[in-house]
XYZ file of N, CA, C and O in Angstrom:
604
model
N 112.487 43.714 -19.700
C 111.957 44.584 -20.361
C 111.238 43.847 -21.576
O 110.915 44.273 -22.390
N 111.290 43.090 -21.163
C 110.623 42.818 -22.484
C 109.455 42.391 -23.189
O 108.635 43.141 -23.948
N 108.645 41.508 -22.240
C 107.463 40.907 -23.160
C 106.457 41.545 -22.449
O 105.193 41.193 -23.038
N 106.334 42.208 -21.510
C 105.462 42.618 -20.695
C 104.613 43.952 -21.028
O 105.235 44.728 -21.516
N 103.508 44.009 -21.411
C 102.616 45.166 -22.157
C 102.877 46.247 -20.597
O 102.790 46.318 -19.920
N 103.026 47.637 -21.551
C 102.817 49.046 -20.368
C 101.507 48.783 -19.900
O 100.771 48.962 -20.642
N 101.342 49.447 -18.739
C 99.645 49.823 -17.922
C 99.439 51.096 -18.793
O 99.826 51.926 -19.490
N 97.925 50.784 -18.799
C 97.287 52.338 -19.261
C 97.436 53.343 -18.713
O 98.044 53.510 -17.425
N 97.731 54.637 -19.234
C 97.804 56.084 -18.663
C 96.982 56.013 -17.695
O 95.749 55.551 -17.952
N 96.723 56.703 -16.952
C 96.335 56.990 -15.617
C 95.040 58.222 -16.227
O 95.634 59.002 -17.088
N 93.306 58.084 -15.807
C 92.808 58.938 -16.381
C 92.457 60.292 -15.309
O 92.387 60.022 -14.536
N 92.535 61.193 -15.742
C 92.617 62.677 -15.211
C 91.171 63.326 -15.446
O 90.544 63.798 -16.093
N 90.568 63.404 -14.120
C 89.149 63.726 -13.877
C 88.919 65.178 -13.202
O 89.721 65.764 -12.248
N 88.801 66.338 -14.468
C 88.792 67.909 -13.846
C 87.895 68.238 -12.829
O 86.464 67.607 -13.292
N 87.660 68.980 -12.468
C 86.756 69.732 -11.382
C 86.053 70.353 -12.246
O 86.084 71.210 -13.493
N 84.409 70.431 -11.904
C 83.574 71.227 -12.732
C 84.079 73.113 -12.716
O 84.453 73.345 -11.702
N 83.739 73.817 -13.738
C 84.021 74.817 -13.419
C 83.203 75.576 -12.493
O 82.140 75.006 -12.158
N 83.646 76.901 -11.739
C 82.821 77.556 -10.857
C 81.516 78.540 -11.371
O 81.881 78.077 -12.726
N 80.682 78.382 -10.358
C 79.725 79.083 -11.168
C 79.914 80.243 -11.767
O 80.452 81.252 -10.811
N 78.884 80.911 -12.459
C 79.160 82.384 -12.866
C 78.843 83.304 -11.471
O 78.388 83.245 -10.550
N 79.888 84.355 -11.322
C 79.314 85.841 -10.011
C 77.857 85.983 -10.592
O 77.603 86.261 -11.180
N 77.781 86.250 -9.373
C 75.902 86.526 -9.124
C 75.707 87.847 -9.193
O 77.056 89.210 -9.848
N 75.190 88.391 -9.939
C 74.985 90.230 -10.336
C 75.124 91.009 -9.886
O 74.699 90.487 -8.026
N 75.615 92.362 -9.985
C 75.810 93.258 -8.708
C 74.664 93.671 -8.119
O 73.655 93.730 -8.566
N 74.870 93.794 -6.656
C 73.618 94.234 -5.693
C 73.555 95.680 -6.410
O 74.661 96.742 -5.701
N 72.494 96.051 -6.271
C 72.352 97.994 -6.668
C 72.089 98.688 -5.066
O 71.792 97.978 -4.055
N 73.204 99.471 -5.773
C 73.328 100.205 -3.583
C 72.405 101.801 -3.966
O 72.933 102.113 -5.052
N 71.823 101.838 -3.102
C 71.021 103.400 -3.400
C 72.064 104.431 -3.233
O 72.875 104.358 -2.351
N 71.652 105.517 -4.291
C 72.327 106.955 -4.096
C 72.060 107.397 -3.679
O 71.195 107.735 -3.658
N 72.650 108.793 -2.894
C 72.624 109.676 -2.303
C 71.599 111.074 -3.578
O 72.603 110.693 -4.560
N 70.727 111.497 -2.662
C 70.655 112.279 -3.672
C 71.021 113.530 -4.229
O 72.061 113.555 -2.712
N 70.665 114.587 -4.993
C 71.778 115.685 -4.627
C 71.540 116.820 -3.623
O 71.963 117.093 -3.099
N 70.190 116.810 -3.339
C 69.856 117.662 -2.035
C 70.832 116.887 -0.646
O 70.749 117.928 0.372
N 70.380 116.041 -0.536
C 71.642 114.838 0.886
C 72.720 115.681 0.621
O 73.551 116.082 1.610
N 73.630 115.590 -0.300
C 74.965 115.393 -0.762
C 74.785 117.408 -0.721
O 76.109 117.525 0.315
N 74.289 117.906 -0.912
C 74.401 119.556 -0.846
C 74.186 119.914 0.760
O 75.130 120.823 1.464
N 73.346 119.397 1.348
C 73.374 119.464 2.483
C 74.381 119.002 3.424
O 75.184 119.658 4.570
N 74.961 118.091 3.113
C 76.167 117.205 3.932
C 77.271 118.540 3.620
O 78.196 118.701 4.637
N 77.268 118.823 2.667
C 78.519 119.714 1.895
C 78.208 121.002 3.236
O 79.123 121.176 3.374
N 76.881 121.697 2.668
C 77.085 122.656 4.277
C 77.055 122.371 5.295
O 77.731 123.130 6.063
N 76.792 121.639 5.713
C 76.834 121.186 7.644
C 78.481 121.081 7.588
O 79.305 121.329 8.457
N 79.385 120.141 6.699
C 80.967 120.166 7.005
C 81.381 121.405 6.256
O 82.211 121.786 6.810
N 81.194 122.390 5.568
C 81.776 123.736 5.732
C 81.163 124.602 6.850
O 82.533 125.034 7.067
N 80.295 124.280 7.353
C 79.966 125.083 8.800
C 81.060 124.776 9.750
O 81.551 125.321 10.332
N 80.769 123.157 9.689
C 82.050 122.525 10.772
C 83.262 123.283 10.740
O 83.918 123.238 11.340
N 83.900 123.347 9.176
C 85.357 123.547 9.518
C 85.199 124.882 9.470
O 86.345 125.388 10.272
N 84.135 125.850 9.711
C 84.297 127.623 9.856
C 84.521 127.411 11.095
O 85.164 128.493 11.942
N 83.629 126.638 11.947
C 83.533 126.750 13.635
C 85.271 126.275 13.670
O 85.482 126.779 14.613
N 85.626 125.254 13.116
C 87.003 124.684 13.690
C 88.141 125.704 13.792
O 88.831 125.821 14.133
N 87.926 126.263 12.212
C 88.840 126.979 12.116
C 88.482 128.363 13.226
O 90.117 129.200 13.195
N 87.816 128.957 13.209
C 87.354 130.094 14.451
C 88.194 129.546 15.952
O 88.500 130.112 16.782
N 87.481 128.670 16.326
C 88.019 128.110 17.475
C 89.963 127.692 17.719
O 90.146 128.089 18.775
N 90.170 127.445 16.524
C 91.730 127.229 16.512
C 92.588 128.841 16.219
O 93.607 128.916 16.817
N 91.896 129.892 15.742
C 92.547 130.999 15.962
C 91.997 130.991 17.244
O 93.235 132.302 17.825
N 91.401 131.329 17.834
C 90.662 131.978 19.314
C 91.967 131.116 20.064
O 92.435 131.849 21.192
N 92.506 129.535 20.061
C 92.782 129.042 20.654
C 94.634 129.153 20.756
O 95.459 129.617 21.308
N 94.641 129.885 19.321
C 96.161 130.578 19.291
C 96.551 132.148 19.574
O 97.307 131.955 20.149
N 95.312 132.731 19.601
C 95.518 134.185 20.165
C 95.726 133.826 21.798
O 96.392 134.504 22.323
N 94.842 132.930 22.522
C 95.252 132.835 23.631
C 96.298 132.158 24.177
O 96.926 132.633 25.038
N 96.996 130.754 23.497
C 98.095 130.670 23.590
C 99.393 131.749 23.280
O 100.484 131.485 23.922
N 99.013 132.778 22.277
C 99.868 133.527 21.730
C 100.020 134.579 23.249
O 101.266 134.400 23.739
N 99.082 135.583 23.860
C 99.139 135.785 24.855
C 99.472 135.009 26.188
O 100.373 135.613 26.713
N 99.372 134.088 26.458
C 100.090 133.115 27.577
C 101.460 132.850 27.502
O 102.134 133.051 28.363
N 101.644 132.454 26.478
C 103.291 132.185 26.084
C 104.202 133.397 25.950
O 105.351 133.698 26.168
N 103.436 134.747 25.444
C 104.098 135.743 25.064
C 104.433 135.933 27.101
O 105.691 136.721 27.135
N 103.473 136.409 27.338
C 103.828 136.751 29.291
C 104.614 135.427 29.936
O 105.288 136.386 30.898
N 104.626 134.171 29.758
C 105.871 133.162 30.004
C 106.794 133.849 29.629
O 107.245 133.800 30.298
N 107.174 134.492 28.274
C 108.386 134.703 27.427
C 108.893 136.141 28.871
O 109.859 136.068 29.374
N 107.911 136.816 28.976
C 107.975 137.881 29.798
C 108.872 137.717 31.297
O 109.884 138.227 31.486
N 107.875 136.597 31.397
C 108.468 136.699 32.781
C 109.469 135.243 33.298
O 110.451 135.885 33.794
N 109.962 134.923 31.947
C 110.913 134.248 32.132
C 112.516 135.547 32.021
O 113.357 134.886 32.438
N 112.100 136.091 30.790
C 113.042 137.063 30.827
C 113.108 138.101 31.773
O 114.885 137.809 32.640
N 112.061 137.980 32.869
C 112.334 138.651 33.403
C 113.739 138.606 35.152
O 114.030 138.968 35.715
N 113.039 137.044 34.932
C 114.005 136.440 35.926
C 115.522 136.181 35.488
O 116.171 135.912 36.328
N 115.457 135.943 33.963
C 116.699 135.277 33.984
C 117.351 137.281 33.777
O 118.733 136.992 34.950
N 117.201 137.987 33.711
C 117.740 139.244 33.867
C 117.761 139.374 35.846
O 118.761 140.052 35.899
N 116.937 139.179 36.483
C 117.043 139.036 37.782
C 118.232 138.988 38.026
O 119.052 138.759 39.121
N 118.250 137.149 38.155
C 119.549 136.255 37.872
C 120.565 136.787 37.891
O 121.866 136.957 38.642
N 120.746 137.048 36.703
C 122.182 138.076 36.197
C 123.039 138.885 36.713
O 123.542 139.312 37.123
N 121.799 140.132 37.568
C 121.663 141.370 38.208
C 122.457 140.527 39.699
O 123.649 141.366 40.219
N 121.824 139.713 39.939
C 122.613 139.376 41.321
C 123.732 138.761 41.405
O 124.933 138.674 42.148
N 124.172 137.282 39.971
C 124.730 137.235 39.882
C 126.220 138.046 39.691
O 127.505 137.939 40.057
N 126.317 139.601 39.090
C 126.704 140.444 38.713
C 127.170 141.058 39.714
O 128.357 141.247 39.931
N 126.555 141.687 40.488
C 126.329 142.030 41.731
C 127.628 141.123 42.894
O 128.328 141.838 43.616
N 127.022 139.845 43.083
C 127.956 138.997 44.087
C 129.470 138.923 43.511
O 130.422 139.446 43.953
N 129.220 138.769 41.605
C 130.759 139.362 41.254
C 131.136 140.374 41.677
O 132.650 140.039 41.562
N 130.775 141.537 41.489
C 131.491 142.863 41.552
C 132.247 142.740 43.284
O 132.966 143.137 43.381
N 131.317 142.697 44.254
C 131.469 142.331 45.347
C 132.949 141.560 45.782
O 133.615 141.869 46.339
N 132.822 139.641 45.307
C 133.995 139.096 45.072
C 135.340 140.047 44.492
O 136.204 139.994 45.131
N 135.114 140.422 43.206
C 136.317 141.540 42.829
C 136.441 142.467 43.515
O 137.947 142.649 43.396
N 136.050 143.387 44.459
C 136.349 144.246 45.222
C 137.079 143.723 46.468
O 138.246 144.576 46.541
N 136.494 142.666 46.714
C 137.577 142.015 48.455
C 138.785 141.296 47.724
O 139.428 141.490 48.300
N 138.902 140.994 46.611
C 139.977 140.299 45.946
C 140.808 141.342 45.800
O 142.203 141.426 46.064
N 140.286 142.344 44.967
C 141.147 143.744 44.660
C 141.668 144.442 45.966
O 143.137 144.612 46.128
N 141.215 144.787 46.817
C 141.531 144.811 48.661
C 142.686 144.233 49.021
O 143.424 144.664 49.500
N 142.142 143.001 48.767
C 143.193 141.942 49.306
C 144.677 141.962 48.770
O 145.600 142.447 49.493
N 144.683 142.098 47.680
C 146.037 142.182 46.523
C 146.764 143.354 46.548
O 147.385 143.099 47.282
N 145.477 144.138 47.175
C 146.832 145.679 47.306
C 147.162 145.515 48.704
O 148.159 146.364 48.949
N 146.239 144.755 49.886
C 147.013 144.849 51.001
C 148.266 144.115 50.741
O 149.358 144.421 51.524
N 148.050 142.880 50.137
C 149.169 142.117 49.987
C 150.451 142.860 49.529
O 151.685 142.686 49.637
N 150.219 143.837 47.990
C 151.196 144.304 46.959
C 152.083 145.305 48.197
O 153.399 145.491 48.332
N 151.072 146.156 49.389
C 151.446 147.030 50.271
C 152.677 146.122 50.853
O 153.876 147.050 51.335
N 152.022 145.509 51.648
C 152.925 144.941 52.090
C 154.433 143.850 51.870
O 155.277 143.690 52.554
N 154.346 143.400 50.558
C 155.411 143.184 49.796
C 155.838 144.557 49.266
O 157.783 144.172 49.511
N 155.501 145.774 49.240
C 156.348 146.798 48.744
C 156.672 147.194 49.805
O 158.527 147.626 50.312
N 156.255 147.414 51.095
C 157.165 147.333 52.515
C 158.098 146.177 52.791
O 159.135 147.152 53.164
N 158.287 145.260 53.242
C 159.105 144.617 53.187
C 160.280 144.516 52.247
O 161.575 144.629 52.537
N 159.833 144.985 50.798
C 161.132 144.917 49.761
C 162.072 146.537 50.369
O 163.191 146.534 50.170
N 160.999 147.660 50.285
C 162.171 148.186 50.859
C 162.610 148.752 52.111
O 163.857 149.144 52.511
N 162.539 147.793 53.334
C 162.973 147.364 54.425
C 164.444 146.628 54.238
O 165.407 147.137 54.271
N 164.164 145.500 52.866
C 165.030 144.976 52.664
C 166.144 145.656 52.036
O 167.117 145.649 52.109
N 165.565 146.338 50.676
C 166.019 147.695 50.183
C 167.241 148.426 51.581
O 168.702 148.828 50.447
N 166.560 149.172 52.122
C 167.057 149.842 53.045
C 168.188 149.342 53.885
O 169.413 149.865 53.832
N 168.358 147.783 54.168
C 169.425 147.386 54.799
C 170.367 147.075 54.106
O 171.368 146.931 54.616
N 170.143 146.348 52.794
C 171.173 146.357 51.936
C 171.823 147.328 51.248
O 173.059 147.751 51.253
N 171.254 148.356 51.310
C 171.839 149.809 51.194
C 172.773 150.154 52.522
O 173.763 150.577 52.445
N 172.739 149.960 53.280
C 172.995 150.595 54.466
C 174.260 149.555 55.084
O 175.484 150.015 55.187
N 174.065 148.474 54.215
C 175.139 147.685 54.663
C 176.338 147.479 53.537
O 177.568 147.482 53.498
N 175.462 147.752 52.215
C 176.287 148.458 51.149
C 177.431 149.845 51.281
O 178.863 149.349 51.118
N 176.786 150.355 52.256
C 177.311 151.833 52.334
C 178.594 151.713 53.220
O 179.840 151.918 53.322
N 178.200 150.502 54.939
C 179.042 150.461 55.605
C 180.596 149.629 55.046
O 181.456 150.220 55.572
N 180.182 148.652 53.971
C 181.509 147.817 53.394
C 181.915 148.855 52.848
O 183.314 148.685 52.608
N 181.386 149.341 51.904
C 182.063 150.410 51.050
C 183.197 151.777 52.108
O 183.929 151.682 51.603
N 182.735 151.980 52.906
C 182.828 152.721 53.725
C 184.361 152.111 54.703
O 185.609 152.648 54.925
N 184.101 150.771 55.063
C 185.323 150.107 55.464
C 186.391 149.820 54.375
O 187.646 149.578 54.517
N 185.796 149.796 53.395
C 186.509 149.044 51.821
C 187.825 150.497 52.125
O 188.922 150.641 52.126
N 186.949 151.513 51.882
C 187.893 153.118 51.672
C 188.620 153.123 52.617
O 189.433 153.925 52.384
N 188.469 152.766 54.432
C 189.309 153.202 55.034
C 190.484 152.592 54.941
O 191.442 152.789 55.195
N 190.376 151.202 54.557
C 191.446 150.201 54.175
C 192.125 150.719 53.624
O 193.471 150.564 53.178
N 191.622 151.140 52.219
C 192.416 151.428 51.010
C 193.290 152.855 52.130
O 194.264 152.616 51.435
N 192.904 153.389 52.581
C 193.152 155.140 52.849
C 194.503 154.410 54.041
O 195.479 155.168 53.972
N 194.223 153.851 54.847
C 195.120 153.213 55.699
C 196.277 152.403 54.891
O 197.432 152.662 55.411
N 195.516 151.421 53.623
C 197.068 151.037 53.226
C 198.095 151.559 52.209
O 199.282 152.187 52.335
N 196.989 152.687 51.652
C 197.943 154.093 50.949
C 198.769 154.912 51.992
O 199.583 155.259 51.416
N 198.701 154.949 53.427
C 199.466 155.896 54.092
C 200.576 155.045 54.601
O 201.206 155.385 55.063
N 200.144 153.584 54.807
C 201.391 152.904 55.037
C 202.188 152.695 54.340
O 203.907 152.723 54.631
N 201.993 152.754 52.939
C 202.771 152.509 52.127
C 203.437 153.735 51.993
O 204.571 154.053 51.428
N 202.696 154.893 51.589
C 203.644 156.616 51.626
C 204.703 156.559 52.989
O 205.367 156.888 52.756
N 203.920 156.155 54.217
C 205.053 156.195 55.057
C 206.576 155.317 55.544
O 207.372 155.631 55.429
N 206.128 154.138 54.496
C 206.781 152.895 54.335
C 207.756 153.633 53.682
O 209.550 153.915 53.715
N 207.797 154.433 52.435
C 207.871 155.030 51.094
C 209.031 155.960 51.693
O 210.195 156.063 51.786
N 208.610 156.736 52.880
C 208.984 157.870 53.286
C 210.304 157.707 54.451
O 211.267 158.041 53.922
N 210.268 156.623 54.952
C 211.227 156.030 55.948
C 212.300 155.439 55.426
O 213.132 155.161 55.491
N 212.005 154.831 53.871
C 212.885 153.994 53.627
C 213.728 155.503 52.888
O 214.958 155.326 52.456
N 212.994 156.250 52.044
C 214.086 157.204 51.509
C 214.495 157.580 52.680
O 215.841 158.338 52.276
N 214.266 158.157 53.450
C 215.131 158.784 54.910
C 216.371 158.131 55.170
O 217.279 158.632 55.629
N 215.802 156.650 55.139
C 217.088 155.937 55.806
C 217.992 156.006 54.749
O 219.123 156.078 54.749
N 217.442 155.613 53.670
C 218.314 155.753 52.838
C 219.506 157.077 52.089
O 220.412 157.164 51.846
N 218.756 158.091 52.792
C 219.353 159.573 52.588
C 220.287 159.681 53.859
O 221.597 160.222 53.983
N 220.050 159.580 55.263
C 221.036 158.826 55.781
C 222.181 158.357 56.106
O 223.273 158.393 55.890
N 221.922 157.189 54.779
C 223.318 156.088 55.001
C 223.839 157.180 53.606
O 224.290 157.420 52.901
């Protein structure tokens, strides 16, 4: 680091500036008459489009109203059939339920009659046993009294 001289700084070369922009290209403008004519044609086209749109809206409304009516009619018909079938099933179930209840009542009645008959039979047997025992005791007491009287 001592005795050597430093190299000279590098030389910077700048590129030349770009050329100035070209002058604007003149564009012809539409005349007032052309613009007015285009506005009239555009307005007429817009009116036709709106009329056609309104006509399509009316046609669609008629068509879909008819579709809705047919759909509602089909739904109502299906509901009627479903309710009819449901009613038939309910009536059949009610008939079967009634038959089963009548059979159950008949069986219950028979069982009750048998139970009442058995109960009455047992009651009569019990009453007869009580009466026989009462007579036995009465006779025994009488005989004891007779024996004691004789003695």
